[in-house]
PDB file of C-alpha atoms in Angstrom:
ATOM      1  CA  MET J   1     -22.778 -34.531 -11.094  1.00  0.00           C
ATOM      2  CA  SER J   2     -21.825 -36.035  -7.102  1.00  0.00           C
ATOM      3  CA  LYS J   3     -24.096 -34.707  -4.410  1.00  0.00           C
ATOM      4  CA  LEU J   4     -23.403 -31.583  -2.477  1.00  0.00           C
ATOM      5  CA  THR J   5     -22.184 -32.826   0.849  1.00  0.00           C
ATOM      6  CA  HIS J   6     -23.231 -29.830   2.679  1.00  0.00           C
ATOM      7  CA  LEU J   7     -27.102 -29.542   1.484  1.00  0.00           C
ATOM      8  CA  ASN J   8     -29.966 -31.764   3.044  1.00  0.00           C
ATOM      9  CA  GLU J   9     -32.639 -33.107   0.621  1.00  0.00           C
ATOM     10  CA  ALA J  10     -34.470 -29.677   0.823  1.00  0.00           C
ATOM     11  CA  GLY J  11     -31.475 -27.835  -0.567  1.00  0.00           C
ATOM     12  CA  GLU J  12     -30.953 -25.908   2.986  1.00  0.00           C
ATOM     13  CA  ALA J  13     -27.083 -26.069   4.109  1.00  0.00           C
ATOM     14  CA  ASN J  14     -26.706 -28.932   6.563  1.00  0.00           C
ATOM     15  CA  MET J  15     -23.449 -29.853   8.668  1.00  0.00           C
ATOM     16  CA  VAL J  16     -22.303 -33.114   7.559  1.00  0.00           C
ATOM     17  CA  ASP J  17     -22.629 -36.502   9.737  1.00  0.00           C
ATOM     18  CA  VAL J  18     -19.385 -38.115  10.246  1.00  0.00           C
ATOM     19  CA  SER J  19     -20.654 -40.269  12.978  1.00  0.00           C
ATOM     20  CA  ASP J  20     -19.994 -43.329  11.074  1.00  0.00           C
ATOM     21  CA  LYS J  21     -16.324 -42.089  10.099  1.00  0.00           C
ATOM     22  CA  ASN J  22     -13.331 -43.622  11.807  1.00  0.00           C
ATOM     23  CA  VAL J  23     -11.070 -41.717  13.426  1.00  0.00           C
ATOM     24  CA  THR J  24      -7.815 -41.240  11.987  1.00  0.00           C
ATOM     25  CA  THR J  25      -4.932 -39.153  12.476  1.00  0.00           C
ATOM     26  CA  ARG J  26      -5.112 -36.119  10.174  1.00  0.00           C
ATOM     27  CA  GLU J  27      -2.912 -33.531   9.296  1.00  0.00           C
ATOM     28  CA  ALA J  28      -2.918 -30.528   7.199  1.00  0.00           C
ATOM     29  CA  ARG J  29      -0.374 -27.755   6.042  1.00  0.00           C
ATOM     30  CA  ALA J  30      -1.433 -24.367   4.616  1.00  0.00           C
ATOM     31  CA  GLN J  31       0.697 -21.527   3.293  1.00  0.00           C
ATOM     32  CA  VAL J  32      -0.037 -17.493   2.454  1.00  0.00           C
ATOM     33  CA  SER J  33       2.420 -14.582   2.297  1.00  0.00           C
ATOM     34  CA  VAL J  34       2.285 -11.152   3.070  1.00  0.00           C
ATOM     35  CA  TYR J  35       4.144  -8.520   0.854  1.00  0.00           C
ATOM     36  CA  MET J  36       4.814  -4.864   1.825  1.00  0.00           C
ATOM     37  CA  ASN J  37       7.103  -2.305   1.180  1.00  0.00           C
ATOM     38  CA  ALA J  38      10.639  -1.606   2.551  1.00  0.00           C
ATOM     39  CA  ALA J  39       9.999   0.656   5.553  1.00  0.00           C
ATOM     40  CA  ALA J  40       7.039  -1.583   7.001  1.00  0.00           C
ATOM     41  CA  PHE J  41       9.624  -4.705   6.349  1.00  0.00           C
ATOM     42  CA  VAL J  42      12.519  -3.036   7.877  1.00  0.00           C
ATOM     43  CA  SER J  43      10.487  -2.071  10.706  1.00  0.00           C
ATOM     44  CA  LEU J  44       8.904  -5.435  10.842  1.00  0.00           C
ATOM     45  CA  GLN J  45      12.592  -7.172  11.044  1.00  0.00           C
ATOM     46  CA  ALA J  46      14.021  -4.982  13.219  1.00  0.00           C
ATOM     47  CA  GLY J  47      11.610  -5.537  15.951  1.00  0.00           C
ATOM     48  CA  GLN J  48      10.628  -1.506  15.864  1.00  0.00           C
ATOM     49  CA  ASN J  49       6.897  -1.857  14.983  1.00  0.00           C
ATOM     50  CA  LYS J  50       5.196   0.487  17.407  1.00  0.00           C
ATOM     51  CA  LYS J  51       2.346  -1.879  18.003  1.00  0.00           C
ATOM     52  CA  GLY J  52       4.793  -4.761  19.333  1.00  0.00           C
ATOM     53  CA  ASP J  53       6.435  -7.719  18.161  1.00  0.00           C
ATOM     54  CA  VAL J  54       4.544  -8.420  14.858  1.00  0.00           C
ATOM     55  CA  ILE J  55       6.083 -12.373  14.092  1.00  0.00           C
ATOM     56  CA  ALA J  56       5.108 -13.219  18.047  1.00  0.00           C
ATOM     57  CA  THR J  57       1.447 -11.800  17.721  1.00  0.00           C
ATOM     58  CA  ALA J  58       1.110 -13.161  14.697  1.00  0.00           C
ATOM     59  CA  ARG J  59       2.106 -16.576  15.860  1.00  0.00           C
ATOM     60  CA  ILE J  60      -0.203 -16.330  18.811  1.00  0.00           C
ATOM     61  CA  ALA J  61      -2.987 -15.146  16.715  1.00  0.00           C
ATOM     62  CA  GLY J  62      -2.660 -18.058  14.279  1.00  0.00           C
ATOM     63  CA  ILE J  63      -2.818 -20.589  16.727  1.00  0.00           C
ATOM     64  CA  GLN J  64      -5.884 -18.966  18.560  1.00  0.00           C
ATOM     65  CA  ALA J  65      -7.607 -18.573  15.269  1.00  0.00           C
ATOM     66  CA  ALA J  66      -7.247 -22.646  14.432  1.00  0.00           C
ATOM     67  CA  LYS J  67      -8.753 -23.489  17.872  1.00  0.00           C
ATOM     68  CA  LYS J  68     -11.725 -21.055  16.919  1.00  0.00           C
ATOM     69  CA  THR J  69     -12.646 -22.307  13.003  1.00  0.00           C
ATOM     70  CA  SER J  70     -15.603 -23.849  14.002  1.00  0.00           C
ATOM     71  CA  GLU J  71     -16.994 -20.967  15.437  1.00  0.00           C
ATOM     72  CA  LEU J  72     -15.947 -18.721  12.124  1.00  0.00           C
ATOM     73  CA  ILE J  73     -16.623 -20.902   9.192  1.00  0.00           C
ATOM     74  CA  PRO J  74     -20.592 -22.179   9.062  1.00  0.00           C
ATOM     75  CA  LEU J  75     -20.700 -25.869   9.064  1.00  0.00           C
ATOM     76  CA  CYS J  76     -17.280 -26.326  10.293  1.00  0.00           C
ATOM     77  CA  HIS J  77     -16.583 -29.118  12.915  1.00  0.00           C
ATOM     78  CA  PRO J  78     -15.349 -28.428  16.063  1.00  0.00           C
ATOM     79  CA  LEU J  79     -12.288 -30.384  16.497  1.00  0.00           C
ATOM     80  CA  MET J  80     -10.334 -30.993  19.564  1.00  0.00           C
ATOM     81  CA  LEU J  81      -6.459 -29.982  18.084  1.00  0.00           C
ATOM     82  CA  LYS J  82      -3.525 -31.914  19.180  1.00  0.00           C
ATOM     83  CA  LYS J  83      -0.870 -29.566  17.381  1.00  0.00           C
ATOM     84  CA  VAL J  84      -0.939 -26.340  15.602  1.00  0.00           C
ATOM     85  CA  GLN J  85       2.085 -24.616  14.631  1.00  0.00           C
ATOM     86  CA  VAL J  86       2.632 -21.331  12.555  1.00  0.00           C
ATOM     87  CA  ASP J  87       6.018 -20.690  11.324  1.00  0.00           C
ATOM     88  CA  PHE J  88       7.300 -17.945   9.238  1.00  0.00           C
ATOM     89  CA  ASP J  89      10.092 -17.306   6.628  1.00  0.00           C
ATOM     90  CA  ILE J  90      11.308 -13.773   6.374  1.00  0.00           C
ATOM     91  CA  ASP J  91      12.063 -13.173   2.816  1.00  0.00           C
ATOM     92  CA  LYS J  92      14.427  -9.895   2.406  1.00  0.00           C
ATOM     93  CA  GLN J  93      14.337  -9.929  -1.097  1.00  0.00           C
ATOM     94  CA  MET J  94      10.633  -9.716  -1.880  1.00  0.00           C
ATOM     95  CA  HIS J  95       9.956  -7.792   1.503  1.00  0.00           C
ATOM     96  CA  ALA J  96       7.773 -10.489   2.371  1.00  0.00           C
ATOM     97  CA  VAL J  97       6.650 -12.770   5.178  1.00  0.00           C
ATOM     98  CA  HIS J  98       5.774 -16.375   4.188  1.00  0.00           C
ATOM     99  CA  ILE J  99       3.471 -18.122   6.367  1.00  0.00           C
ATOM    100  CA  LYS J 100       3.495 -21.870   7.174  1.00  0.00           C
ATOM    101  CA  THR J 101       1.074 -23.869   9.297  1.00  0.00           C
ATOM    102  CA  TYR J 102       0.473 -27.216  10.229  1.00  0.00           C
ATOM    103  CA  CYS J 103      -2.779 -28.723  12.157  1.00  0.00           C
ATOM    104  CA  LYS J 104      -2.684 -32.299  13.617  1.00  0.00           C
ATOM    105  CA  VAL J 105      -6.036 -34.015  14.916  1.00  0.00           C
ATOM    106  CA  ALA J 106      -7.154 -37.250  15.613  1.00  0.00           C
ATOM    107  CA  ASP J 107     -10.524 -37.452  14.703  1.00  0.00           C
ATOM    108  CA  GLN J 108     -13.555 -37.975  12.343  1.00  0.00           C
ATOM    109  CA  THR J 109     -13.162 -35.228   9.537  1.00  0.00           C
ATOM    110  CA  GLY J 110      -9.921 -33.314   8.059  1.00  0.00           C
ATOM    111  CA  VAL J 111      -8.298 -30.337   9.576  1.00  0.00           C
ATOM    112  CA  GLU J 112      -7.303 -28.445   6.568  1.00  0.00           C
ATOM    113  CA  MET J 113      -9.742 -25.516   7.490  1.00  0.00           C
ATOM    114  CA  GLU J 114      -8.092 -24.953  10.685  1.00  0.00           C
ATOM    115  CA  ALA J 115      -4.449 -24.881   8.924  1.00  0.00           C
ATOM    116  CA  LEU J 116      -6.008 -22.248   6.333  1.00  0.00           C
ATOM    117  CA  THR J 117      -7.791 -20.437   9.206  1.00  0.00           C
ATOM    118  CA  ALA J 118      -4.243 -20.178  11.159  1.00  0.00           C
ATOM    119  CA  ALA J 119      -2.435 -18.880   8.240  1.00  0.00           C
ATOM    120  CA  SER J 120      -4.963 -16.158   6.940  1.00  0.00           C
ATOM    121  CA  VAL J 121      -5.406 -14.657  10.525  1.00  0.00           C
ATOM    122  CA  ALA J 122      -1.643 -14.833  10.941  1.00  0.00           C
ATOM    123  CA  ALA J 123      -1.220 -12.839   7.783  1.00  0.00           C
ATOM    124  CA  LEU J 124      -4.164 -10.619   8.745  1.00  0.00           C
ATOM    125  CA  THR J 125      -2.593  -9.928  12.072  1.00  0.00           C
ATOM    126  CA  ILE J 126       0.715  -8.855  10.073  1.00  0.00           C
ATOM    127  CA  TYR J 127      -1.124  -6.397   7.910  1.00  0.00           C
ATOM    128  CA  ASP J 128      -2.897  -4.582  11.137  1.00  0.00           C
ATOM    129  CA  MET J 129       0.303  -4.291  12.479  1.00  0.00           C
ATOM    130  CA  CYS J 130       1.932  -2.864   9.814  1.00  0.00           C
ATOM    131  CA  LYS J 131      -0.365  -1.098   8.150  1.00  0.00           C
ATOM    132  CA  ALA J 132       0.519   2.205   9.458  1.00  0.00           C
ATOM    133  CA  VAL J 133       3.620   2.145   7.532  1.00  0.00           C
ATOM    134  CA  ASP J 134       2.123   0.561   4.295  1.00  0.00           C
ATOM    135  CA  LYS J 135      -1.391   0.799   3.872  1.00  0.00           C
ATOM    136  CA  HIS J 136      -0.787  -1.158   0.291  1.00  0.00           C
ATOM    137  CA  MET J 137       0.266  -4.752   1.627  1.00  0.00           C
ATOM    138  CA  ARG J 138      -0.911  -7.777  -0.138  1.00  0.00           C
ATOM    139  CA  ILE J 139      -1.814 -10.954   1.154  1.00  0.00           C
ATOM    140  CA  GLU J 140      -1.040 -13.587  -1.302  1.00  0.00           C
ATOM    141  CA  GLY J 141      -1.244 -17.385  -2.096  1.00  0.00           C
ATOM    142  CA  LEU J 142      -3.386 -18.840   0.626  1.00  0.00           C
ATOM    143  CA  GLN J 143      -3.628 -22.646   0.016  1.00  0.00           C
ATOM    144  CA  VAL J 144      -3.403 -26.115   1.837  1.00  0.00           C
ATOM    145  CA  VAL J 145      -0.266 -27.583   0.476  1.00  0.00           C
ATOM    146  CA  ALA J 146      -0.591 -31.438   1.867  1.00  0.00           C
ATOM    147  CA  LYS J 147      -2.824 -33.118   4.092  1.00  0.00           C
ATOM    148  CA  SER J 148      -2.716 -36.781   5.225  1.00  0.00           C
ATOM    149  CA  GLY J 149      -5.270 -39.141   6.807  1.00  0.00           C
ATOM    150  CA  GLY J 150      -8.939 -39.944   5.984  1.00  0.00           C
ATOM    151  CA  LYS J 151     -10.580 -41.415   3.264  1.00  0.00           C
ATOM    152  CA  ALA J 152      -9.448 -39.322   0.624  1.00  0.00           C
ATOM    153  CA  GLY J 153      -5.681 -39.899   1.331  1.00  0.00           C
ATOM    154  CA  ASP J 154      -2.529 -38.139   1.321  1.00  0.00           C
ATOM    155  CA  TRP J 155      -1.317 -35.641  -0.933  1.00  0.00           C
ATOM    156  CA  GLU J 156       1.215 -32.813  -1.003  1.00  0.00           C
ATOM    157  CA  ILE J 157       1.679 -30.075  -3.752  1.00  0.00           C
ATOM    158  CA  ASP J 158       4.935 -30.183  -5.612  1.00  0.00           C
ATOM    159  CA  PRO J 159       6.960 -26.871  -4.355  1.00  0.00           C
ATOM    160  CA  ALA J 160       7.218 -25.401  -7.968  1.00  0.00           C
ATOM    161  CA  GLN J 161       3.631 -25.208  -7.717  1.00  0.00           C
ATOM    162  CA  THR J 162       3.249 -22.964  -4.634  1.00  0.00           C
ATOM    163  CA  LYS J 163       5.236 -19.748  -6.158  1.00  0.00           C
TER     164      LYS J 163
END
């Protein structure tokens, strides 16, 4: 069994020392989907949500969340993000908003948590803004779908596995 990296010799929580790792360009992509009823979807799509522009607000929330990841997730390293992108695909057939995030950094550790945090908070923002119309929305499928840079190498999930 491999050694757990976030525990010290006494078994206590510990931030990993990355000071000996090389600074490299690291990128990560994540995604998540928010499913809602027809009334909430029509309101969102028409820009008639009483709380304002749902997509614009969720985009800003996701970007801000990525920048705050180390304050939200214990033992995450603070990163000087170089790029955070939050995109939305509106799925009329499924009454869904599919959120895709991208984060980029030049650092000694990966940026997957920032991409996941951006996706999560963007989804939660949509939920918050639309919950008055649909109290039964679902947030599903949060996952990292691609990463590059660092010792572990590059990888991307087959799009068929993300459905």
